[in-house]
Short mmCIF file of C-alpha atoms and ligand atoms in Angstrom, two decimals:
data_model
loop_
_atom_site.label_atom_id
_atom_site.label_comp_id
_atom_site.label_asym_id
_atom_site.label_seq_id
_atom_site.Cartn_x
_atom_site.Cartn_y
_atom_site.Cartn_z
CA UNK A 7 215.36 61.12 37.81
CA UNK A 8 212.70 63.59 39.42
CA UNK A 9 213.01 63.02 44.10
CA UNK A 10 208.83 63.77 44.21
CA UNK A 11 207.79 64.89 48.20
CA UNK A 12 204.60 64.46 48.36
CA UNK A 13 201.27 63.29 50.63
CA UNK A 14 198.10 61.93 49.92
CA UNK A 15 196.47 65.58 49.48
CA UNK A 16 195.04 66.96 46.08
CA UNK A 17 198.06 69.22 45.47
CA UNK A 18 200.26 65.86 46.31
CA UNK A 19 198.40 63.88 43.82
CA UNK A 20 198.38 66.91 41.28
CA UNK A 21 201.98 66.48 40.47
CA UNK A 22 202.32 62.20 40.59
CA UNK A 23 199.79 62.06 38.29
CA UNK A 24 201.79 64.50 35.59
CA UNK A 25 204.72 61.84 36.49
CA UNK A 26 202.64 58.98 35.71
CA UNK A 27 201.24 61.09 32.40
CA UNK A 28 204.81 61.87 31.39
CA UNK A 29 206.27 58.02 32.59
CA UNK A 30 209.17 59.64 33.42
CA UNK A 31 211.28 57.56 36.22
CA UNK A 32 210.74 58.89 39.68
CA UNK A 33 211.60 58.29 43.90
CA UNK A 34 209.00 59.36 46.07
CA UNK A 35 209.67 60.70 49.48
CA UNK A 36 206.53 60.42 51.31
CA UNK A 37 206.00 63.59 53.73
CA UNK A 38 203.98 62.40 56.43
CA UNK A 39 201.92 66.21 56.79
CA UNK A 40 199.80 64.41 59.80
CA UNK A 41 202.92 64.01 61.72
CA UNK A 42 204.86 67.30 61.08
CA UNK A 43 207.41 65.56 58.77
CA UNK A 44 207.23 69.23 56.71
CA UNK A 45 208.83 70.94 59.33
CA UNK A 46 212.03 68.77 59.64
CA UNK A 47 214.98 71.37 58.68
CA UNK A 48 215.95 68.83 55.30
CA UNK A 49 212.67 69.13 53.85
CA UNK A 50 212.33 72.71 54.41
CA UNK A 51 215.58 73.36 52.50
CA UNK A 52 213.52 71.91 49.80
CA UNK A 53 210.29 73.48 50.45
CA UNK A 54 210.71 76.68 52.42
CA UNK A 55 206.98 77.39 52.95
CA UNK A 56 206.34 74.08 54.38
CA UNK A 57 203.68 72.36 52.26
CA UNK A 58 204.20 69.50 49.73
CA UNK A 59 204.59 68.83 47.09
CA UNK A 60 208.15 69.60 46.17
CA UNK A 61 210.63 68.18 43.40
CA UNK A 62 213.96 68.20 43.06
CA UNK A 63 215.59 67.08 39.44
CA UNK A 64 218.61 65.34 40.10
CA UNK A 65 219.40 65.70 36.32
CA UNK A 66 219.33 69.53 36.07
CA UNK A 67 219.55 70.44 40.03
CA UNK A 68 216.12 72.49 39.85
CA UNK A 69 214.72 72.01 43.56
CA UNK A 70 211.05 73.59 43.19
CA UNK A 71 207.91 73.89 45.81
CA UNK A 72 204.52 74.87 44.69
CA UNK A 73 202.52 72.43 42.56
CA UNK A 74 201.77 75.16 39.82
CA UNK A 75 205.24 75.99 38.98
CA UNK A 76 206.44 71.98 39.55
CA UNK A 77 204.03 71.55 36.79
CA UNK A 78 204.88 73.77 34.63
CA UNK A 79 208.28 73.21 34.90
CA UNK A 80 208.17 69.31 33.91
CA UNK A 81 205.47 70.02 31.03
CA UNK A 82 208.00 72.12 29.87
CA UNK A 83 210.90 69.94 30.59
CA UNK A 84 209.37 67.12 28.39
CA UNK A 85 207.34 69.42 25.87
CA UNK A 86 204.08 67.34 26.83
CA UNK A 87 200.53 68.46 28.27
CA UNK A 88 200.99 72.11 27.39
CA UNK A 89 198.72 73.43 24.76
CA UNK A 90 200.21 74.85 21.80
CA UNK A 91 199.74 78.28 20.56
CA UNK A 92 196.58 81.07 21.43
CA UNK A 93 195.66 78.28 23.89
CA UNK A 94 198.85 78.32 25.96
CA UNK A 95 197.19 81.01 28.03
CA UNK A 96 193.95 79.71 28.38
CA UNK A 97 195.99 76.96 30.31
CA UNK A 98 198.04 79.62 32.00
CA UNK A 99 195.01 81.24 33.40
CA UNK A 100 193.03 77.75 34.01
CA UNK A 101 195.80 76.64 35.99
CA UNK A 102 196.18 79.82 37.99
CA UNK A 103 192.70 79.67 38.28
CA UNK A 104 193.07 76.26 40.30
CA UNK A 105 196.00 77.56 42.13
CA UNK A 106 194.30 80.80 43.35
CA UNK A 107 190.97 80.19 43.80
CA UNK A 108 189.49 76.42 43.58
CA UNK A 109 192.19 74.88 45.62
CA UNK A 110 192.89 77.34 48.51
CA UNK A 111 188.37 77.76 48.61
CA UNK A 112 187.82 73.84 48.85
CA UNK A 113 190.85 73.56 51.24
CA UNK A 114 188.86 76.02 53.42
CA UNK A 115 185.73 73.97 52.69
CA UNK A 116 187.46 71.03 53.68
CA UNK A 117 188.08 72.36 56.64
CA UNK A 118 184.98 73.69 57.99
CA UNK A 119 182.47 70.87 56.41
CA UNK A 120 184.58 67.92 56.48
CA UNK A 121 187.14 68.15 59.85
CA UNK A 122 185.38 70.89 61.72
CA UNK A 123 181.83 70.48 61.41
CA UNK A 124 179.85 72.53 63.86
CA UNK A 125 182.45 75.09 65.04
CA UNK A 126 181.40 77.71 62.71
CA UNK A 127 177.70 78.27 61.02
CA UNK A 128 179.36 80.93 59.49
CA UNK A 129 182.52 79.78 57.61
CA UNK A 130 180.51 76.83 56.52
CA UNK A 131 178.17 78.63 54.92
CA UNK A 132 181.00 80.73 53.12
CA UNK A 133 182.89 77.88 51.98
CA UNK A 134 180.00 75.85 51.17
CA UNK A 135 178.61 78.49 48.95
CA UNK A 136 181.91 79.52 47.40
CA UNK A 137 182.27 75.68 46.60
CA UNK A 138 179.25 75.48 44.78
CA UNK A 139 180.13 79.04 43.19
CA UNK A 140 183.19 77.20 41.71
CA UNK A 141 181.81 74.16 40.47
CA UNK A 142 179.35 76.42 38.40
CA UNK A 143 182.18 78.40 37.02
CA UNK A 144 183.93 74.97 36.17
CA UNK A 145 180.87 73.94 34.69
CA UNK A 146 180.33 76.84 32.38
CA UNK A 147 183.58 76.62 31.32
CA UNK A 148 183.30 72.91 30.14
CA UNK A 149 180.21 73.65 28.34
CA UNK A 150 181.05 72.26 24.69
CA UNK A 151 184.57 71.19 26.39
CA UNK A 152 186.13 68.28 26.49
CA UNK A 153 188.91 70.00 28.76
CA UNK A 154 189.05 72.93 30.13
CA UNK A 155 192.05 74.70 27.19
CA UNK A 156 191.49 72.56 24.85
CA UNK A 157 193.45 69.13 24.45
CA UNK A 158 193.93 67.71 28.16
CA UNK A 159 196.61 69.47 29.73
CA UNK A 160 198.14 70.25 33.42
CA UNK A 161 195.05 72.41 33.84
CA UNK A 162 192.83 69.40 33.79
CA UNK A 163 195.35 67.60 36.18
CA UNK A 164 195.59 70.46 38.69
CA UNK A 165 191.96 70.62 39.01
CA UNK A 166 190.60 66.90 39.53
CA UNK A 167 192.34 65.62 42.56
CA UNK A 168 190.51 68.86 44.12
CA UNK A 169 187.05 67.89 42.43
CA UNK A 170 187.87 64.14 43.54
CA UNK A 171 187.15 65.58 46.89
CA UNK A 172 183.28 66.52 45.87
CA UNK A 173 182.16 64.47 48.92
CA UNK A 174 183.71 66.42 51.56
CA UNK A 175 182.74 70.02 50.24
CA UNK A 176 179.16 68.65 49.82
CA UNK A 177 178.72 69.10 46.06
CA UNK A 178 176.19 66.34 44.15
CA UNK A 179 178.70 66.34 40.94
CA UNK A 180 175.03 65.08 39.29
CA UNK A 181 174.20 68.91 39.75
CA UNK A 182 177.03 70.10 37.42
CA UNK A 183 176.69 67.67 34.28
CA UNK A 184 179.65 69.10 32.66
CA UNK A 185 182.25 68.91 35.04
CA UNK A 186 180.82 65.33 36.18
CA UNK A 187 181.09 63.99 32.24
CA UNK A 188 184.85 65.66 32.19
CA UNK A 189 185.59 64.02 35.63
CA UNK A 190 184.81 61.04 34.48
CA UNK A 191 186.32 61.04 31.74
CA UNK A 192 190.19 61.75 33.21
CA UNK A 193 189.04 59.65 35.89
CA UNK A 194 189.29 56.40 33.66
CA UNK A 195 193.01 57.52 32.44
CA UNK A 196 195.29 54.89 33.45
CA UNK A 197 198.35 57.17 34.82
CA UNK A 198 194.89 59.49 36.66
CA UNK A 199 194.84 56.33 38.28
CA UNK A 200 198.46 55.56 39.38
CA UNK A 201 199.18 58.64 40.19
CA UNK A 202 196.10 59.20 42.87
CA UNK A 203 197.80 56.59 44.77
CA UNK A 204 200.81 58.42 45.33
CA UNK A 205 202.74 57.91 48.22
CA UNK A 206 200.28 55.32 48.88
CA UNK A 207 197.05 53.95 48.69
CA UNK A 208 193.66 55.71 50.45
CA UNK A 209 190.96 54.94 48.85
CA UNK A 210 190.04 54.25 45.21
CA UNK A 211 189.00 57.65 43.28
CA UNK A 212 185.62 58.44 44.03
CA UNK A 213 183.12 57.82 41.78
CA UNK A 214 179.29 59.83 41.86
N1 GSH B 5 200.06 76.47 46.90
C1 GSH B 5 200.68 75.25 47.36
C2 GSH B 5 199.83 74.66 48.45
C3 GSH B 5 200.44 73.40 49.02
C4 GSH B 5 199.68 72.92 50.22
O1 GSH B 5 198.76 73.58 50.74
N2 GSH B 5 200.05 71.72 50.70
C5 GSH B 5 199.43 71.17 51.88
C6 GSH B 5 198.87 69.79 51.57
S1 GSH B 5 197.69 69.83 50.24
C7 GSH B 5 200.47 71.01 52.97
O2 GSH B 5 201.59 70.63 52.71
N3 GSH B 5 200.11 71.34 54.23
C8 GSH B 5 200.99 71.21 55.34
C9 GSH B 5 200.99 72.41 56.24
O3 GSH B 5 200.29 73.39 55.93
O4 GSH B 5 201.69 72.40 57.26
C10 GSH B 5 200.82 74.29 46.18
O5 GSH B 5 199.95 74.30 45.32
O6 GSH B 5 201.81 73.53 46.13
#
C-alpha cells in the first residue's frame, strides 16, 4: 500500500495517474497547498522541501518527495512504464527534461499570465515566450512519435498534467499539431482520467 500526498497541481496529478496506470492499491492524503497544510511539521518529515507530492510505501518503508524520483521509483518497483533497452535514456532525459525545464517554466508562466496578470510586462513576456519555446521543442520531438521515448512511459505522464494547463500559459495547442494529437491521445486513457482527479475533482481535463 503506497500513503500518496498530493494536491490538485500538475506535479500532484503526475504521480496519481502512474497509480491509476499501475492499479496498484493506494490512501491519499490530500495536502491542502492553498492553506499551508505543507508546512505542518508531519508532512515535512515526509517532504522536507515542502511541496507535494510525496509517497511513502508502507510495504518497503521508502518515504520519497519529488515527483521525478516517486516515479521512477514505482515504475521500477512494478517493472511497468519504463522503456526497455537504448530507450531507457531517452526516458531518463525526457523526464528530466519535464522536471527541469517544462514544469518549473510553465509554473513561472502560471504565475505571471494566469494569477498575476499585469504586475510585470516583463516576466510575462519571458514566460510567455519560453512557454511557447517549449511547446515547439515538445512538438519537434513528437514529430513521427507516438510518445515522446517510444512506447508510453512516465515521460508522457510527467509531461501532460503540465500541457493540460495550455489555457493558463496562453498556448493554442491547434498551433503545435503534434503535441495536440499526442495529448489527445493519453487524454482518452482511462487511469489519465482517474488519476487527474486526484485528491479530488476540479474540473474535467481540458480539451482544445
Ligand atoms: N520538483 C518538485 C516540485 C513540486 C512542487 O513545486 N509542488 C508544488 C505544487 S505543484 C507545491 O507543493 N507548492 C507548495 C509550496 O511551494 O509551498 C516535484 O516535481 O515534485
Amino acid at each position: 500500500m503506497i500513503d500518496l500526498y498530493t494536491w490538485t497541481t500538475p506535479n500532484g496529478r503526475k504521480v496519481s495517474i502512474l497509480l491509476e496506470e499501475l492499479g496498484v492499491p493506494y490512501t491519499v492524503h490530500a495536502i491542502d497547498i492553498g492553506k499551508d497544510d505543507q508546512f505542518a511539521p508531519e508532512f515535512l518529515k515526509i517532504s522536507p522541501n515542502n511541496k507535494i507530492p510525496a509517497i511513502v510505501d508502507r510495504e518497503t518503508g521508502a518515504s520519497l518527495m519529488e515527483s521525478g524520483a516517486i516515479m521512477l521509483y514505482l515504475a521500477q518497483k512494478h517493472r511497468r512504464f519504463l522503456v526497455e533497452g537504448d530507450g531507457y535514456w531517452s526516458m531518463v532525459e525526457w523526464l528530466m527534461w519535464q522536471m527541469g525545464g517544462l514544469g518549473p517554466m510553465l509554473g513561472q508562466a502560471h504565475h505571471f499570465l494566469k494569477f498575476n496578470k499585469g504586475t510585470s510586462d516583463y516576466a510575462e513576456a519571458r514566460y510567455g515566450k519560453e512557454a511557447q519555446r517549449l511547446y515547439s521543442v515538445l512538438n519537434t520531438r513528437l514529430d513521427g512519435r507516438e510518445y515522446v521515448a517510444g512506447p508510453y512511459s512516465i515521460a508522457d505522464m510527467a509531461i501532460f498534467p503540465w500541457i493540460a494547463r495550455f489555457d493558463w500559459q496562453e498556448i493554442d495547442l491547434n498551433a503545435y499539431p503534434n503535441v495536440k494529437d499526442w495529448y489527445l491521445r493519453i487524454a482518452e486513457r482511462p487511469a489519465v482520467q482517474k488519476g487527474y482527479q486526484i485528491p479530488k475533482y476540479v474540473t474535467d481535463i481540458p480539451m482544445p
